[in-house]
Amino acid sequence: MAKKVVIVGGGIAGIYVLRNLLARKGDLGAGEELEFTVLKREKSGWVSVCGLPFALRGWYEIGRTEINKPEFFREQGVDFRTETEVTKLNLEEGEGSVTLNTGEEIKYDFLVLATGRKQSVKETELDGVFTFNNEEDAEKIEAALNEEGVKSAYIRGRGILGLQAAAAFATRGLKTTLHGGAPSLLPSNLDPEMGDLVKERLEKKGIRFILDAREITAIKSEGREGRVK
């Protein structure tokens, strides 16, 4: 009987787990078999998140960041489900299952949680306030950028996506401020000296940086006017 593998999350982590397991199916012993189910909240297949900021610059349409459509995985025998959320986990040994927003329960032998991390700021339903994690977020940001009267942007986060988004906003003529932790940019990728070089280059494009340990304590949004404290 086939063992069931359920992967929650269809971002780069979940997809790479899936691809590696599919590639190793030939290593299974006689009579061993794996069945795969991928549960993804977003509507698309595998999307290049790193490509989204370049779409915001206008280099190409957001839809072109979709590397593989859901059908690509389904043709390989994967039960690939989009616009699907997990509402409950049953982690009991031998009785593991996930419950979906549709009420359906899916049992598993192996469970992979690859949902990424949540943003620390909760006020994401306010006008003009967006997260930037996937193609749906990019579509909302693109729509806002195309509205009249948009003059400035504040970005919380000094990682690759934050920097690319800042560059995209500055390219489109917005007064752009990026707020991240001290002491330098991209601390997981670059040493402080290289991070400072990146900062200097982006400052020449008009991007303002605030690099300190202060956290956001309040966000106010009144129509097109927003404030961060």
Short mmCIF file of C-alpha atoms in Angstrom, two decimals:
data_model
loop_
_atom_site.label_atom_id
_atom_site.label_comp_id
_atom_site.label_asym_id
_atom_site.label_seq_id
_atom_site.Cartn_x
_atom_site.Cartn_y
_atom_site.Cartn_z
CA MET A 1 0.00 0.00 0.00
CA ALA A 2 1.34 3.43 -0.96
CA LYS A 3 2.55 5.77 1.76
CA LYS A 4 0.91 9.20 1.63
CA VAL A 5 3.05 12.34 1.73
CA VAL A 6 1.19 15.61 2.38
CA ILE A 7 3.08 18.87 1.77
CA VAL A 8 1.47 22.02 3.16
CA GLY A 9 2.81 24.99 1.23
CA GLY A 10 3.65 25.41 -2.44
CA GLY A 11 6.52 27.87 -2.22
CA ILE A 12 10.15 27.12 -2.96
CA ALA A 13 10.63 24.94 0.14
CA GLY A 14 7.59 22.77 -0.50
CA ILE A 15 8.27 22.45 -4.22
CA TYR A 16 11.91 21.48 -3.70
CA VAL A 17 10.89 18.79 -1.22
CA LEU A 18 8.38 17.52 -3.79
CA ARG A 19 10.88 17.57 -6.65
CA ASN A 20 13.53 15.75 -4.65
CA LEU A 21 11.11 13.06 -3.53
CA LEU A 22 9.78 12.60 -7.07
CA ALA A 23 13.34 12.25 -8.36
CA ARG A 24 14.07 9.54 -5.77
CA LYS A 25 11.01 7.41 -6.41
CA GLY A 26 13.22 5.04 -8.37
CA ASP A 27 15.27 4.38 -5.23
CA LEU A 28 12.30 2.84 -3.42
CA GLY A 29 12.39 -0.85 -2.75
CA ALA A 30 10.10 -3.43 -4.30
CA GLY A 31 6.50 -2.87 -3.31
CA GLU A 32 7.23 0.60 -1.89
CA GLU A 33 5.30 3.52 -3.31
CA LEU A 34 4.64 7.14 -2.40
CA GLU A 35 1.58 9.27 -3.15
CA PHE A 36 1.93 13.05 -2.99
CA THR A 37 -0.55 15.78 -2.10
CA VAL A 38 0.41 19.46 -2.15
CA LEU A 39 -1.89 21.97 -0.45
CA LYS A 40 -1.38 25.58 -1.47
CA ARG A 41 -3.34 28.66 -0.38
CA GLU A 42 -2.53 30.69 -3.50
CA LYS A 43 -4.17 30.26 -6.90
CA SER A 44 -1.05 29.55 -8.98
CA GLY A 45 1.45 26.73 -9.24
CA TRP A 46 5.14 27.27 -8.51
CA VAL A 47 5.93 30.98 -8.68
CA SER A 48 9.34 32.67 -8.69
CA VAL A 49 8.86 35.01 -5.74
CA CYS A 50 12.24 36.62 -6.43
CA GLY A 51 10.94 37.61 -9.86
CA LEU A 52 7.95 39.52 -8.50
CA PRO A 53 9.78 42.81 -7.73
CA PHE A 54 11.01 42.95 -11.32
CA ALA A 55 7.42 42.59 -12.47
CA LEU A 56 6.59 45.59 -10.26
CA ARG A 57 9.28 47.50 -12.14
CA GLY A 58 7.35 46.80 -15.31
CA TRP A 59 9.86 44.44 -16.89
CA TYR A 60 7.18 41.80 -17.47
CA GLU A 61 3.72 40.83 -16.30
CA ILE A 62 3.25 39.25 -12.88
CA GLY A 63 1.77 36.13 -14.48
CA ARG A 64 5.11 35.36 -16.12
CA THR A 65 6.64 34.58 -12.73
CA GLU A 66 4.73 31.28 -12.64
CA ILE A 67 7.42 28.70 -13.42
CA ASN A 68 5.20 25.62 -13.40
CA LYS A 69 1.42 25.56 -13.52
CA PRO A 70 -0.54 23.14 -11.30
CA GLU A 71 -1.14 20.90 -14.33
CA PHE A 72 2.62 20.29 -14.59
CA PHE A 73 2.60 18.52 -11.23
CA ARG A 74 -0.75 16.82 -11.74
CA GLU A 75 0.60 15.20 -14.90
CA GLN A 76 3.25 13.60 -12.69
CA GLY A 77 0.58 12.06 -10.49
CA VAL A 78 0.67 14.71 -7.77
CA ASP A 79 -2.61 15.76 -6.15
CA PHE A 80 -1.75 19.47 -6.43
CA ARG A 81 -4.44 21.66 -4.86
CA THR A 82 -4.53 25.44 -5.08
CA GLU A 83 -6.71 27.91 -3.15
CA THR A 84 -6.76 25.36 -0.34
CA GLU A 85 -6.06 26.02 3.33
CA VAL A 86 -5.39 23.70 6.24
CA THR A 87 -7.52 24.57 9.25
CA LYS A 88 -6.58 21.73 11.59
CA LEU A 89 -3.71 19.29 12.14
CA ASN A 90 -4.03 15.91 13.79
CA LEU A 91 -0.51 14.86 14.80
CA GLU A 92 -1.40 11.65 16.61
CA GLU A 93 1.02 8.87 15.67
CA GLY A 94 -0.59 6.45 13.27
CA GLU A 95 -3.66 8.67 12.85
CA GLY A 96 -2.16 11.79 11.31
CA SER A 97 -4.45 13.93 9.18
CA VAL A 98 -5.07 17.48 7.99
CA THR A 99 -8.47 19.13 7.77
CA LEU A 100 -9.10 21.58 4.92
CA ASN A 101 -11.20 24.72 4.74
CA THR A 102 -13.69 22.65 2.73
CA GLY A 103 -14.12 20.29 5.67
CA GLU A 104 -12.33 17.45 3.89
CA GLU A 105 -9.91 15.38 5.96
CA ILE A 106 -6.76 13.98 4.35
CA LYS A 107 -4.75 11.30 6.13
CA TYR A 108 -0.99 11.15 5.84
CA ASP A 109 1.96 8.93 6.64
CA PHE A 110 4.44 11.79 6.26
CA LEU A 111 3.66 15.49 6.74
CA VAL A 112 5.83 18.37 5.51
CA LEU A 113 5.01 21.88 6.76
CA ALA A 114 6.50 24.40 4.32
CA THR A 115 4.25 27.41 4.83
CA GLY A 116 6.99 29.98 5.36
CA ARG A 117 6.94 32.49 8.16
CA LYS A 118 4.31 35.02 9.13
CA GLN A 119 4.95 38.74 9.12
CA SER A 120 5.24 40.37 12.55
CA VAL A 121 2.83 43.19 11.71
CA LYS A 122 -0.86 42.29 11.95
CA GLU A 123 -2.54 45.38 10.49
CA THR A 124 -2.50 44.12 6.91
CA GLU A 125 -6.14 44.91 6.13
CA LEU A 126 -5.58 48.66 6.22
CA ASP A 127 -5.71 50.70 3.02
CA GLY A 128 -2.27 51.02 1.50
CA VAL A 129 -0.68 48.37 3.76
CA PHE A 130 0.51 45.17 2.11
CA THR A 131 2.54 42.07 2.80
CA PHE A 132 4.85 40.88 0.03
CA ASN A 133 5.07 37.11 0.02
CA ASN A 134 3.45 35.86 -3.19
CA GLU A 135 1.94 36.75 -6.56
CA GLU A 136 -1.39 37.79 -5.05
CA ASP A 137 0.38 40.33 -2.83
CA ALA A 138 2.23 41.60 -5.91
CA GLU A 139 -1.05 42.06 -7.78
CA LYS A 140 -2.47 44.15 -4.92
CA ILE A 141 0.67 46.28 -4.77
CA GLU A 142 0.65 46.74 -8.55
CA ALA A 143 -2.97 47.92 -8.44
CA ALA A 144 -2.12 50.41 -5.69
CA LEU A 145 0.90 51.73 -7.58
CA ASN A 146 -1.28 52.44 -10.59
CA GLU A 147 -3.67 54.63 -8.59
CA GLU A 148 -3.37 58.39 -8.83
CA GLY A 149 -1.72 60.29 -6.01
CA VAL A 150 0.73 57.61 -4.84
CA LYS A 151 3.89 59.46 -3.86
CA SER A 152 5.80 57.47 -1.24
CA ALA A 153 6.48 53.97 0.06
CA TYR A 154 7.68 52.58 3.40
CA ILE A 155 9.16 49.08 3.45
CA ARG A 156 9.80 47.04 6.60
CA GLY A 157 12.48 44.44 5.97
CA ARG A 158 16.09 44.49 4.81
CA GLY A 159 16.16 41.14 3.01
CA ILE A 160 16.34 40.48 -0.70
CA LEU A 161 12.63 40.97 -1.38
CA GLY A 162 12.54 44.19 0.62
CA LEU A 163 15.51 45.63 -1.26
CA GLN A 164 14.17 44.60 -4.64
CA ALA A 165 10.79 46.11 -3.81
CA ALA A 166 12.47 49.34 -2.70
CA ALA A 167 14.38 49.50 -5.99
CA ALA A 168 11.14 48.91 -7.91
CA PHE A 169 9.31 51.70 -6.08
CA ALA A 170 12.20 54.13 -6.51
CA THR A 171 12.37 53.31 -10.22
CA ARG A 172 8.69 54.24 -10.48
CA GLY A 173 9.38 57.63 -8.92
CA LEU A 174 8.17 57.04 -5.36
CA LYS A 175 9.89 58.58 -2.35
CA THR A 176 11.04 55.31 -0.79
CA THR A 177 12.13 54.51 2.77
CA LEU A 178 13.38 51.08 3.86
CA HIS A 179 13.43 50.26 7.57
CA GLY A 180 15.40 47.25 8.78
CA GLY A 181 17.50 46.06 11.68
CA ALA A 182 21.04 47.18 12.36
CA PRO A 183 23.80 47.18 11.38
CA SER A 184 23.71 46.42 7.64
CA LEU A 185 21.70 45.06 4.73
CA LEU A 186 21.32 41.39 3.81
CA PRO A 187 23.06 40.10 6.97
CA SER A 188 22.30 36.48 6.03
CA ASN A 189 24.01 36.89 2.67
CA LEU A 190 26.67 39.59 2.97
CA ASP A 191 29.24 40.76 5.50
CA PRO A 192 28.75 44.34 6.81
CA GLU A 193 31.25 45.84 4.35
CA MET A 194 29.47 44.38 1.33
CA GLY A 195 26.11 45.30 2.83
CA ASP A 196 27.27 48.91 3.09
CA LEU A 197 28.27 48.90 -0.58
CA VAL A 198 24.76 47.76 -1.53
CA LYS A 199 23.30 50.47 0.69
CA GLU A 200 25.44 53.18 -0.92
CA ARG A 201 24.44 52.07 -4.40
CA LEU A 202 20.73 52.12 -3.54
CA GLU A 203 21.03 55.48 -1.80
CA LYS A 204 22.23 56.89 -5.12
CA LYS A 205 18.88 55.79 -6.54
CA GLY A 206 17.13 57.94 -3.92
CA ILE A 207 16.25 55.25 -1.38
CA ARG A 208 16.36 56.33 2.28
CA PHE A 209 17.41 53.78 4.91
CA ILE A 210 16.59 53.47 8.60
CA LEU A 211 18.69 50.68 10.11
CA ASP A 212 18.03 50.22 13.83
CA ALA A 213 16.36 47.87 16.28
CA ARG A 214 13.10 49.80 16.66
CA GLU A 215 9.94 47.83 15.99
CA ILE A 216 6.69 49.08 14.47
CA THR A 217 4.28 49.87 17.31
CA ALA A 218 1.39 51.33 15.31
CA ILE A 219 0.17 51.77 11.75
CA LYS A 220 -2.40 54.40 10.85
CA SER A 221 -4.14 54.59 7.51
CA GLU A 222 -6.54 57.34 6.47
CA GLY A 223 -7.34 56.82 2.82
CA ARG A 224 -4.20 57.58 0.83
CA GLU A 225 -2.36 59.00 3.87
CA GLY A 226 -0.51 56.50 6.05
CA ARG A 227 1.71 56.73 9.11
CA VAL A 228 4.05 54.26 10.79
CA LYS A 229 5.11 54.62 14.41
#
